[in-house]
XYZ file of C-alpha atoms in Angstrom:
687
model
C 310.108 -104.207 77.066
C 312.795 -102.375 79.011
C 311.725 -98.795 79.764
C 313.585 -96.071 77.852
C 314.340 -94.281 81.100
C 316.457 -97.240 82.257
C 318.374 -97.241 78.977
C 318.922 -93.520 79.358
C 320.271 -93.987 82.897
C 322.773 -96.663 81.862
C 323.912 -94.674 78.841
C 324.503 -91.702 81.139
C 326.449 -93.673 83.752
C 328.745 -95.220 81.137
C 329.429 -91.872 79.493
C 329.977 -90.051 82.783
C 332.247 -92.830 84.086
C 334.468 -92.485 81.018
C 334.539 -88.690 81.389
C 335.269 -88.694 85.133
C 338.009 -91.299 84.678
C 339.669 -89.100 82.061
C 339.520 -86.102 84.404
C 341.007 -88.014 87.338
C 343.791 -89.763 85.401
C 344.603 -86.612 83.428
C 344.938 -84.574 86.613
C 346.819 -87.383 88.368
C 349.334 -87.512 85.514
C 349.869 -83.748 85.734
C 350.486 -83.784 89.486
C 352.581 -86.926 89.864
C 354.419 -89.503 87.763
C 353.278 -92.985 86.798
C 355.040 -96.095 88.045
C 356.010 -94.707 91.436
C 355.133 -96.549 94.614
C 356.039 -93.941 97.228
C 356.668 -90.203 97.357
C 358.937 -88.426 99.831
C 359.006 -84.628 100.056
C 362.102 -83.157 101.706
C 361.757 -79.642 103.074
C 364.132 -76.813 102.270
C 366.899 -76.442 104.823
C 370.076 -74.394 104.991
C 371.900 -76.938 107.155
C 371.737 -80.000 104.916
C 374.586 -81.714 103.142
C 375.606 -80.442 99.687
C 374.323 -81.986 96.476
C 377.333 -84.217 95.661
C 377.110 -85.998 99.036
C 373.393 -86.595 98.499
C 374.091 -87.947 95.004
C 376.627 -90.412 96.382
C 374.165 -91.522 99.050
C 371.459 -92.096 96.396
C 373.827 -94.199 94.288
C 374.643 -96.437 97.258
C 371.010 -96.728 98.426
C 369.506 -97.582 95.032
C 372.140 -100.265 94.370
C 371.682 -101.749 97.835
C 367.872 -101.970 97.514
C 367.689 -102.636 93.775
C 365.256 -99.764 93.150
C 365.134 -96.561 91.162
C 364.703 -93.133 92.755
C 363.726 -90.033 90.810
C 363.723 -86.382 91.801
C 361.088 -84.079 90.340
C 362.672 -80.895 89.040
C 360.466 -78.543 87.047
C 361.980 -77.144 83.869
C 362.695 -73.526 84.881
C 362.291 -72.077 81.387
C 359.324 -74.130 80.173
C 356.715 -74.393 82.894
C 354.868 -77.164 81.044
C 357.751 -79.643 81.245
C 358.483 -81.724 84.326
C 361.855 -83.374 84.634
C 362.438 -86.514 86.680
C 366.156 -87.023 87.297
C 366.580 -90.739 87.877
C 369.101 -92.662 89.960
C 369.090 -96.208 88.536
C 369.504 -99.140 90.885
C 367.386 -101.571 88.826
C 368.401 -101.419 85.141
C 365.570 -103.795 84.159
C 362.806 -101.654 85.680
C 360.250 -99.940 83.472
C 361.363 -96.520 84.693
C 364.923 -97.317 83.571
C 363.684 -97.929 80.026
C 361.966 -94.547 80.083
C 365.396 -92.895 80.146
C 365.942 -94.129 76.588
C 362.398 -94.593 75.281
C 360.654 -91.622 76.867
C 357.894 -91.353 79.452
C 354.359 -92.480 78.454
C 352.470 -89.233 79.098
C 348.730 -89.510 79.577
C 348.311 -85.728 79.569
C 349.698 -83.816 76.617
C 349.690 -80.606 78.650
C 352.449 -81.571 81.098
C 355.091 -83.759 79.434
C 357.682 -85.540 81.548
C 361.370 -85.809 80.660
C 363.393 -88.615 82.248
C 367.030 -87.577 82.754
C 370.038 -88.822 84.747
C 370.332 -87.516 88.296
C 373.960 -86.474 87.822
C 372.795 -83.529 85.705
C 371.578 -81.761 88.861
C 374.211 -82.923 91.322
C 375.051 -79.322 92.246
C 371.425 -78.234 92.659
C 370.266 -78.091 96.267
C 368.716 -81.502 97.001
C 365.464 -80.509 98.735
C 362.265 -81.316 96.858
C 360.042 -84.214 95.791
C 361.480 -87.717 95.341
C 359.755 -90.728 93.757
C 360.629 -94.249 94.867
C 360.078 -96.955 92.233
C 360.084 -99.814 94.680
C 358.729 -101.215 97.970
C 358.072 -99.305 101.169
C 361.298 -100.429 102.959
C 363.313 -98.675 100.243
C 361.283 -95.470 100.721
C 361.750 -95.626 104.492
C 365.498 -96.176 104.021
C 365.606 -93.165 101.689
C 363.963 -90.943 104.306
C 366.330 -92.260 106.972
C 369.443 -91.575 104.883
C 368.260 -88.080 104.014
C 367.640 -87.407 107.721
C 371.272 -88.347 108.426
C 372.294 -85.662 105.920
C 370.084 -82.984 107.466
C 366.882 -83.296 105.381
C 363.568 -84.476 106.793
C 360.574 -85.815 104.899
C 357.566 -88.079 105.246
C 356.954 -91.235 103.204
C 353.541 -91.348 101.526
C 352.011 -93.776 99.004
C 351.943 -92.311 95.514
C 348.313 -93.388 95.076
C 345.869 -94.486 97.728
C 342.058 -94.432 98.098
C 342.374 -92.314 101.236
C 344.549 -89.809 99.403
C 342.110 -89.596 96.496
C 339.178 -89.019 98.856
C 341.128 -86.378 100.771
C 342.100 -84.571 97.549
C 338.764 -84.652 95.760
C 336.562 -84.834 98.864
C 335.738 -81.134 98.972
C 335.886 -80.448 95.259
C 333.537 -80.144 92.343
C 334.249 -83.641 91.046
C 332.828 -85.185 94.204
C 329.629 -83.164 93.859
C 329.392 -84.011 90.167
C 329.911 -87.691 90.974
C 327.214 -87.629 93.673
C 324.694 -85.641 91.627
C 325.085 -88.004 88.667
C 324.663 -90.931 91.045
C 321.420 -89.478 92.385
C 320.249 -88.765 88.829
C 320.892 -92.388 87.846
C 319.038 -93.676 90.919
C 316.132 -91.305 90.365
C 315.769 -91.967 86.642
C 315.867 -95.748 87.151
C 313.323 -95.540 89.960
C 311.065 -93.281 87.873
C 311.336 -95.581 84.862
C 310.356 -98.637 86.912
C 307.456 -96.749 88.522
C 306.179 -95.339 85.222
C 306.392 -98.831 83.708
C 303.935 -100.129 86.335
C 301.250 -101.001 83.731
C 303.614 -103.419 81.950
C 304.525 -105.007 85.283
C 300.828 -105.246 86.221
C 299.991 -107.103 83.009
C 302.852 -109.524 83.665
C 301.499 -110.130 87.166
C 298.063 -110.875 85.665
C 299.766 -113.590 83.644
C 301.084 -115.122 86.844
C 304.636 -113.826 86.715
C 306.380 -113.683 90.095
C 308.568 -110.828 91.308
C 311.715 -112.877 90.682
C 310.710 -113.748 87.090
C 309.796 -110.127 86.307
C 313.120 -108.920 87.727
C 315.039 -111.608 85.857
C 313.313 -110.582 82.604
C 314.292 -106.956 83.164
C 317.897 -107.824 83.997
C 318.193 -110.088 80.957
C 316.996 -107.309 78.674
C 319.217 -104.849 80.518
C 322.272 -107.080 80.082
C 321.859 -107.076 76.315
C 321.460 -103.305 76.134
C 324.287 -102.675 78.612
C 326.650 -104.899 76.639
C 325.971 -103.004 73.415
C 326.250 -99.640 75.197
C 329.487 -100.669 76.915
C 331.055 -101.843 73.639
C 330.038 -98.595 71.956
C 331.356 -96.454 74.808
C 334.628 -98.396 74.945
C 335.114 -98.139 71.191
C 334.588 -94.380 71.161
C 336.755 -93.898 74.262
C 339.631 -96.023 72.955
C 339.545 -94.193 69.619
C 339.632 -90.786 71.297
C 342.429 -91.822 73.669
C 344.445 -93.214 70.766
C 344.171 -89.883 68.987
C 344.959 -87.998 72.200
C 347.904 -89.898 73.699
C 348.475 -93.163 71.787
C 346.741 -95.086 74.605
C 349.449 -94.311 77.154
C 348.544 -95.566 80.648
C 345.382 -97.164 79.269
C 345.431 -99.746 82.076
C 345.283 -97.058 84.756
C 342.499 -95.275 82.908
C 340.483 -98.485 82.462
C 340.714 -99.378 86.157
C 339.505 -95.909 87.211
C 336.671 -95.923 84.655
C 335.550 -99.394 85.748
C 335.570 -98.235 89.369
C 333.260 -95.313 88.586
C 331.005 -97.479 86.415
C 330.875 -100.211 89.049
C 329.626 -97.817 91.714
C 327.008 -96.373 89.368
C 325.828 -99.792 88.176
C 325.424 -101.037 91.755
C 323.411 -97.917 92.609
C 321.227 -98.352 89.504
C 320.620 -102.055 90.178
C 319.753 -101.360 93.804
C 317.270 -98.671 92.748
C 315.775 -101.067 90.198
C 315.370 -103.926 92.662
C 313.917 -101.816 95.478
C 311.506 -99.821 93.281
C 310.263 -102.945 91.507
C 309.585 -104.519 94.915
C 307.520 -101.485 95.938
C 305.566 -101.532 92.662
C 305.026 -105.288 93.005
C 303.485 -104.807 96.449
C 300.866 -102.370 95.095
C 297.433 -103.505 93.938
C 297.419 -105.170 90.517
C 294.395 -103.075 89.475
C 296.272 -99.840 90.215
C 299.270 -101.072 88.313
C 297.246 -102.076 85.238
C 295.498 -98.691 85.245
C 298.863 -96.949 85.450
C 297.863 -95.206 88.672
C 301.012 -95.948 90.651
C 302.030 -92.509 91.851
C 305.342 -90.928 90.901
C 304.973 -87.539 92.572
C 308.134 -88.191 94.560
C 309.992 -88.645 91.293
C 309.031 -85.195 90.031
C 309.978 -83.590 93.334
C 313.302 -85.427 93.333
C 314.211 -84.355 89.804
C 313.494 -80.704 90.597
C 315.626 -80.864 93.754
C 318.508 -82.326 91.745
C 317.929 -79.734 89.049
C 318.373 -76.909 91.551
C 321.507 -78.589 92.931
C 322.926 -78.915 89.405
C 322.279 -75.218 88.717
C 324.097 -74.183 91.905
C 326.943 -76.538 91.017
C 327.531 -75.284 87.491
C 327.306 -71.616 88.431
C 329.799 -71.941 91.274
C 332.159 -73.998 89.092
C 331.923 -71.482 86.233
C 332.868 -68.526 88.429
C 335.671 -70.545 90.082
C 337.022 -71.527 86.654
C 337.069 -67.910 85.498
C 338.908 -66.845 88.663
C 341.428 -69.681 88.246
C 341.984 -68.647 84.630
C 342.871 -65.090 85.620
C 345.297 -66.378 88.287
C 347.002 -68.672 85.765
C 347.350 -65.867 83.215
C 348.858 -63.532 85.807
C 351.408 -66.114 86.950
C 352.178 -67.103 83.369
C 353.112 -63.524 82.550
C 355.394 -63.453 85.601
C 356.973 -66.784 84.680
C 357.762 -65.605 81.166
C 359.730 -62.673 82.518
C 361.881 -64.844 84.764
C 362.245 -67.643 82.229
C 363.559 -65.112 79.720
C 366.595 -64.621 81.973
C 367.891 -68.021 80.925
C 369.832 -70.355 83.191
C 370.376 -68.354 86.366
C 370.618 -69.627 89.927
C 370.253 -68.387 93.479
C 373.019 -69.134 95.962
C 371.766 -71.189 98.899
C 373.500 -69.637 101.925
C 373.675 -72.032 104.893
C 372.783 -71.032 108.448
C 374.982 -73.741 109.932
C 377.196 -71.242 111.822
C 375.497 -70.104 115.028
C 378.471 -68.320 116.629
C 378.111 -64.597 115.880
C 381.804 -63.742 115.490
C 382.599 -66.774 113.387
C 379.432 -66.277 111.345
C 380.421 -62.676 110.551
C 383.833 -63.855 109.357
C 382.223 -66.457 107.090
C 379.790 -63.850 105.747
C 382.790 -61.705 104.822
C 384.485 -64.657 103.096
C 381.361 -65.419 101.056
C 381.006 -61.712 100.232
C 384.605 -61.520 99.027
C 384.036 -64.523 96.803
C 380.942 -62.809 95.325
C 382.929 -59.580 94.785
C 385.669 -61.507 92.969
C 383.057 -63.336 90.877
C 381.548 -59.939 90.062
C 384.846 -58.749 88.628
C 384.802 -61.878 86.420
C 381.191 -61.164 85.309
C 380.033 -64.462 86.824
C 377.288 -63.011 89.026
C 374.376 -60.641 88.385
C 373.305 -58.161 91.090
C 369.853 -56.554 91.383
C 369.509 -55.117 94.891
C 366.072 -53.532 95.279
C 365.553 -50.542 97.576
C 361.932 -49.601 98.070
C 360.704 -46.134 99.163
C 361.426 -45.750 102.880
C 364.888 -47.286 102.635
C 368.033 -45.237 103.188
C 368.909 -45.192 99.512
C 365.437 -44.523 98.072
C 364.355 -42.055 100.738
C 360.905 -41.660 102.173
C 359.205 -40.355 99.048
C 361.618 -41.223 96.254
C 361.133 -43.769 93.468
C 362.335 -47.354 93.624
C 366.119 -47.639 93.398
C 367.771 -50.716 91.913
C 371.476 -51.304 92.606
C 372.989 -53.402 89.808
C 376.393 -54.419 88.488
C 377.845 -54.375 84.975
C 376.707 -57.945 84.259
C 373.100 -56.827 84.752
C 373.524 -54.237 81.984
C 374.828 -56.950 79.647
C 371.871 -59.253 80.344
C 369.017 -56.729 80.243
C 368.477 -54.019 77.686
C 368.132 -50.510 79.113
C 367.898 -47.520 76.780
C 369.388 -44.062 77.308
C 367.525 -40.829 76.641
C 369.121 -40.896 73.180
C 367.603 -44.394 72.700
C 370.963 -46.191 72.697
C 371.627 -49.242 74.870
C 373.363 -48.723 78.208
C 376.655 -50.618 78.344
C 379.276 -51.137 81.093
C 381.582 -48.124 81.363
C 384.711 -50.121 82.197
C 385.663 -47.941 85.188
C 384.899 -47.745 88.915
C 382.562 -44.762 88.753
C 379.105 -44.981 90.322
C 376.580 -44.401 87.579
C 373.115 -43.105 88.379
C 370.726 -43.993 85.558
C 367.668 -41.834 86.087
C 364.582 -41.671 83.836
C 363.929 -38.300 82.227
C 360.745 -37.894 84.237
C 362.887 -37.376 87.378
C 365.036 -34.631 85.808
C 363.757 -32.016 88.275
C 364.905 -34.209 91.189
C 368.352 -34.931 89.727
C 370.236 -32.979 92.412
C 368.366 -34.634 95.264
C 368.807 -38.125 93.777
C 372.514 -37.555 93.235
C 373.004 -36.281 96.790
C 371.036 -39.191 98.228
C 373.030 -41.802 96.286
C 376.314 -40.093 97.210
C 375.403 -40.132 100.930
C 374.481 -43.810 100.732
C 377.651 -44.703 98.787
C 379.850 -42.814 101.261
C 378.373 -44.790 104.165
C 378.782 -48.085 102.296
C 382.387 -47.287 101.325
C 383.212 -46.426 104.936
C 381.886 -49.805 106.072
C 383.828 -51.629 103.379
C 387.077 -49.930 104.436
C 387.533 -47.895 101.267
C 388.946 -44.496 102.116
C 387.821 -42.468 99.111
C 384.594 -42.572 97.156
C 384.794 -43.172 93.416
C 383.326 -40.578 91.098
C 379.565 -40.293 90.736
C 377.883 -39.342 87.471
C 374.242 -39.027 86.458
C 372.943 -40.301 83.128
C 369.410 -40.000 81.828
C 367.278 -42.877 80.628
C 364.316 -42.964 78.323
C 361.012 -42.934 80.204
C 358.561 -45.835 80.370
C 361.043 -48.703 80.701
C 360.560 -51.827 82.785
C 363.436 -53.839 84.214
C 363.387 -57.215 85.986
C 364.086 -57.624 89.690
C 365.274 -60.670 91.638
C 362.811 -60.530 94.519
C 361.896 -64.195 94.465
C 360.176 -65.534 91.404
C 357.167 -66.878 93.323
C 356.705 -63.779 95.468
C 353.666 -61.550 95.421
C 355.635 -58.575 94.104
C 355.734 -57.989 90.379
C 358.610 -59.370 88.293
C 359.513 -55.952 86.885
C 359.943 -52.358 88.021
C 358.616 -49.443 86.012
C 360.987 -46.496 85.647
C 363.238 -47.090 88.683
C 366.414 -45.166 89.381
C 369.292 -47.562 88.626
C 372.621 -47.287 90.445
C 375.456 -49.204 88.749
C 378.177 -50.340 91.185
C 381.009 -52.557 89.993
C 382.664 -55.104 92.263
C 386.034 -53.509 91.659
C 384.816 -50.192 93.079
C 384.815 -51.650 96.599
C 381.752 -49.588 97.575
C 379.529 -52.460 98.712
C 380.836 -54.216 101.878
C 381.505 -57.935 101.791
C 378.752 -58.806 104.275
C 376.261 -56.752 102.222
C 376.990 -58.954 99.216
C 376.219 -61.988 101.389
C 372.990 -60.395 102.630
C 371.917 -59.654 99.061
C 372.663 -63.255 98.075
C 370.606 -64.507 101.031
C 367.671 -62.410 99.800
C 367.997 -63.893 96.322
C 369.162 -60.630 94.766
C 372.371 -62.116 93.340
C 372.295 -64.728 90.602
C 375.032 -66.928 89.166
C 375.017 -68.142 85.590
C 376.866 -71.468 85.719
C 375.945 -73.824 88.559
C 378.804 -76.287 88.065
C 381.506 -73.626 87.741
C 380.117 -71.776 90.759
C 380.130 -74.844 92.998
C 383.632 -75.793 91.869
C 384.878 -72.278 92.629
C 383.191 -72.272 96.045
C 384.734 -75.668 96.856
C 388.179 -74.387 95.872
C 387.664 -71.438 98.234
C 386.563 -73.774 101.049
C 383.039 -72.310 101.075
C 380.979 -75.252 99.783
C 379.995 -76.129 103.380
C 378.394 -72.701 103.782
C 376.967 -72.476 100.258
C 375.900 -76.113 99.775
C 374.054 -75.608 96.499
C 372.142 -73.392 94.127
C 368.515 -73.219 93.048
C 367.216 -72.258 89.622
C 365.943 -68.698 89.777
C 362.806 -69.384 87.733
C 362.113 -72.655 89.562
C 359.746 -71.181 92.138
C 357.791 -69.367 89.442
C 357.607 -72.550 87.364
C 356.418 -74.547 90.371
C 353.827 -71.903 91.216
C 352.620 -71.733 87.628
C 352.440 -75.533 87.443
C 350.293 -75.656 90.597
C 347.960 -72.925 89.351
C 347.740 -74.504 85.916
C 346.892 -77.874 87.460
C 344.192 -76.218 89.544
C 342.849 -74.454 86.469
C 342.901 -77.694 84.474
C 340.989 -79.449 87.228
C 338.493 -76.573 87.287
C 338.025 -76.794 83.514
C 337.379 -80.526 83.661
C 335.143 -79.979 86.660
C 333.239 -77.456 84.585
C 332.832 -80.049 81.840
C 331.533 -82.531 84.420
C 329.181 -79.881 85.831
C 327.858 -79.106 82.334
C 327.180 -82.812 81.769
C 325.362 -83.020 85.102
C 323.453 -79.832 84.313
C 322.262 -81.108 80.942
C 321.529 -84.613 82.252
C 319.305 -83.224 85.002
C 317.554 -80.995 82.438
C 316.838 -84.006 80.233
C 315.848 -86.178 83.210
C 313.412 -83.607 84.629
C 311.823 -83.183 81.180
C 311.452 -86.948 80.694
C 309.954 -87.497 84.151
C 307.618 -84.516 83.640
C 306.329 -85.864 80.328
C 306.063 -89.507 81.390
C 304.159 -88.667 84.562
C 301.723 -86.359 82.744
C 301.455 -88.354 79.530
C 297.641 -88.614 79.495
C 297.121 -84.979 80.441
C 299.601 -83.681 77.887
C 298.006 -85.778 75.140
C 294.548 -84.480 75.987
C 295.875 -80.899 75.855
C 297.317 -81.675 72.435
C 293.954 -82.994 71.210
C 292.284 -79.828 72.548
C 294.608 -77.695 70.418
C 296.722 -76.158 73.158
C 299.871 -74.404 71.987
C 303.322 -75.654 72.930
C 303.955 -72.785 75.369
C 300.556 -73.175 77.011
C 300.952 -76.937 77.318
C 304.418 -76.858 78.859
C 304.364 -73.436 80.475
C 305.012 -74.787 83.974
C 308.359 -76.436 83.298
C 309.520 -73.572 81.054
C 308.690 -71.033 83.767
C 310.634 -73.190 86.235
C 313.719 -73.073 83.967
C 313.391 -69.294 83.671
C 313.149 -68.873 87.442
C 316.318 -70.957 87.816
C 318.172 -68.587 85.486
C 316.955 -65.529 87.409
C 317.881 -67.185 90.701
C 321.373 -67.914 89.363
C 321.918 -64.285 88.394
C 320.674 -62.881 91.723
C 322.650 -65.387 93.777
C 325.867 -64.818 91.842
C 325.529 -61.021 91.894
C 325.002 -61.054 95.643
C 327.952 -63.421 96.201
C 330.305 -61.370 94.020
C 329.347 -58.083 95.638
C 329.726 -59.577 99.130
C 333.193 -61.006 98.370
C 334.437 -57.735 96.890
C 333.037 -55.718 99.801
C 334.716 -58.098 102.247
C 338.055 -57.653 100.482
C 337.926 -53.867 100.934
C 337.849 -54.116 104.730
C 341.066 -52.974 106.492
C 343.603 -55.791 106.633
C 341.491 -58.104 104.464
C 343.152 -60.088 101.654
C 342.502 -58.827 98.111
C 339.604 -60.169 96.096
C 340.411 -63.103 93.784
C 341.471 -61.849 90.344
C 338.461 -63.391 88.614
C 335.810 -61.629 90.692
C 336.285 -58.057 89.516
C 335.712 -58.814 85.800
C 332.552 -60.747 86.762
C 330.956 -57.843 88.603
C 327.927 -56.619 86.670
C 327.906 -59.398 84.056
C 326.198 -62.050 86.192
C 322.902 -61.815 84.233
C 324.744 -62.471 80.963
C 326.599 -65.366 82.534
C 323.345 -66.802 83.892
C 321.708 -66.448 80.486
C 324.635 -68.161 78.790
C 324.398 -71.073 81.210
C 320.586 -71.314 81.104
C 320.152 -71.244 77.304
C 321.685 -74.687 76.515
C 319.578 -76.344 79.230
C 316.441 -74.540 78.030
C 317.175 -75.607 74.455
C 317.633 -79.229 75.561
C 314.409 -79.085 77.577
C 312.474 -77.762 74.565
C 314.054 -80.426 72.334
C 313.002 -83.227 74.709
C 309.481 -81.833 74.995
C 309.108 -81.518 71.216
C 310.430 -85.044 70.722
C 307.993 -86.520 73.238
C 305.100 -84.472 71.804
C 305.796 -86.061 68.430
C 305.743 -89.462 70.124
C 302.334 -88.642 71.644
C 300.876 -88.057 68.223
C 302.193 -91.356 66.876
C 301.426 -93.710 69.719
C 298.334 -92.184 71.420
C 297.683 -92.065 75.099
C 297.547 -95.834 75.688
C 301.142 -96.226 74.517
C 302.369 -93.245 76.515
C 300.989 -94.165 79.904
């Protein structure tokens, strides 16, 4: 009869193959889009052609090559949603049908919306492009973009080399390898511990080939039943999860994992059976074929699994903190609605001509300010001329900013535009003692700015008090390391009509991303009418960078979570495997101890002590690693510690206990189950 250890190994490899395939396809669907053949990433440039010219080029190229091309554009106000704006050159293609029928998402956590490319014609065209067609079309796309000033590299959307490069240093690779070694070891142990059965068959004149064929025939029947059961459960779960979207891709990945594991298991079976067959028949019949190497191997893999799950757990916690931090930032920027940065070109190299163009762009921004079409938030940190060396942060805003963001006065009423050219200093009550200094500092700064802008007289300056403990958003780049809000800054309100801010200063603020426009299409049409579309070739969604950053972190966190699931499976599988090998190898001894009345703890004290030492080792190792990383981060010039490390400091023993308890419970369960089997079948059946 086929040894139970072999059945266990094949059940494990089928289950793990299904789980790993789900992890890979799920993560693949969240990082790219199905159906694409090639991906081209075009880098940000200030010298490229404007969006409408790129759109025309894409129309011509897709029709000429009969392919579809999509641009990935993350939804700026919902970081979960990815948008693919499609240029259709093949109306019969599957991706064309997705425009009307919807994209078949495998992952529910990152839905994809298929939309026409013309919706983003005025958005700056750098970014990620998907080619739904052959390589010549992708190469032609890169060549045409290069002619328009954008450069990118053509890469296959999915390739074995790319998968190995991506997962090669990650947890999934280690989980895959550890499970593979577990399968090999369990199969080899099962064949070795089944030596008595093989010895009896040899006494009956069975050759090595006939014994192997008998095993494989029995294995084929069990494997078929196990495969049908695994497929049925998997298909049911996938139907409930995503209506079996991309089931073909999932099946091919799962079969690939299972194929590798099955080949490894069969090789271990064939080689180990050959070694057992070469031993003396008498030793085999007595059950004296040694399996000491099996016990040593299971303990080595057990230690590796412990190190794997502990490192993955801490990495998952750290990734979770990073995702939460970026999510909070993204919510602030997404709450601003549809707002866009101006993309100022650096195409003009001549200094004199460049200064003249800067002034023209600045005048356009000033005029747009008077029409409430732009929002200004110019941040001045301590050390700047406006904030002073020791003063608080100062935020220079316009009237449109006050309309978009609620700021409360000391009387708890909302601040509204005054409708005049006065400079308004909005200072929190906590700075009341510094009111004279702040007013003098702002007046000095405004006088210098007005002199540069050519305004002879300075408009009136008045100070108003704000309620303390207010936070206001800043436009410092939504993916930057700085926070998305300022706490209790001094706010200086300057209208465009006041003429205080020079034209070139408006352009500088726009280049830093501190000026936003609300309507991309109207802005680009106005710039074109002013002859400035060559120098401001497009706009970018303000919250786009934050959404992209959050998407990347969320994908990393999702991969870590699934890696943690894989590590837990490996951890529990190695616990069960070490317990089974321990009991099978010591079957006679354990049964004798049972007959002599030994207690459970006394009988199995060795393996239970080993599990306890693993838990202690986990706690000590993690505590040392956390303390070392935090100490390293406090060195001068060192980067800060990852956000997940600080909360972990001091709780490593609890974490180790939480990880060790499920494995210890499984170990005890296996030992109790096998002890019950000892009582029923006696030592002759257990050997």
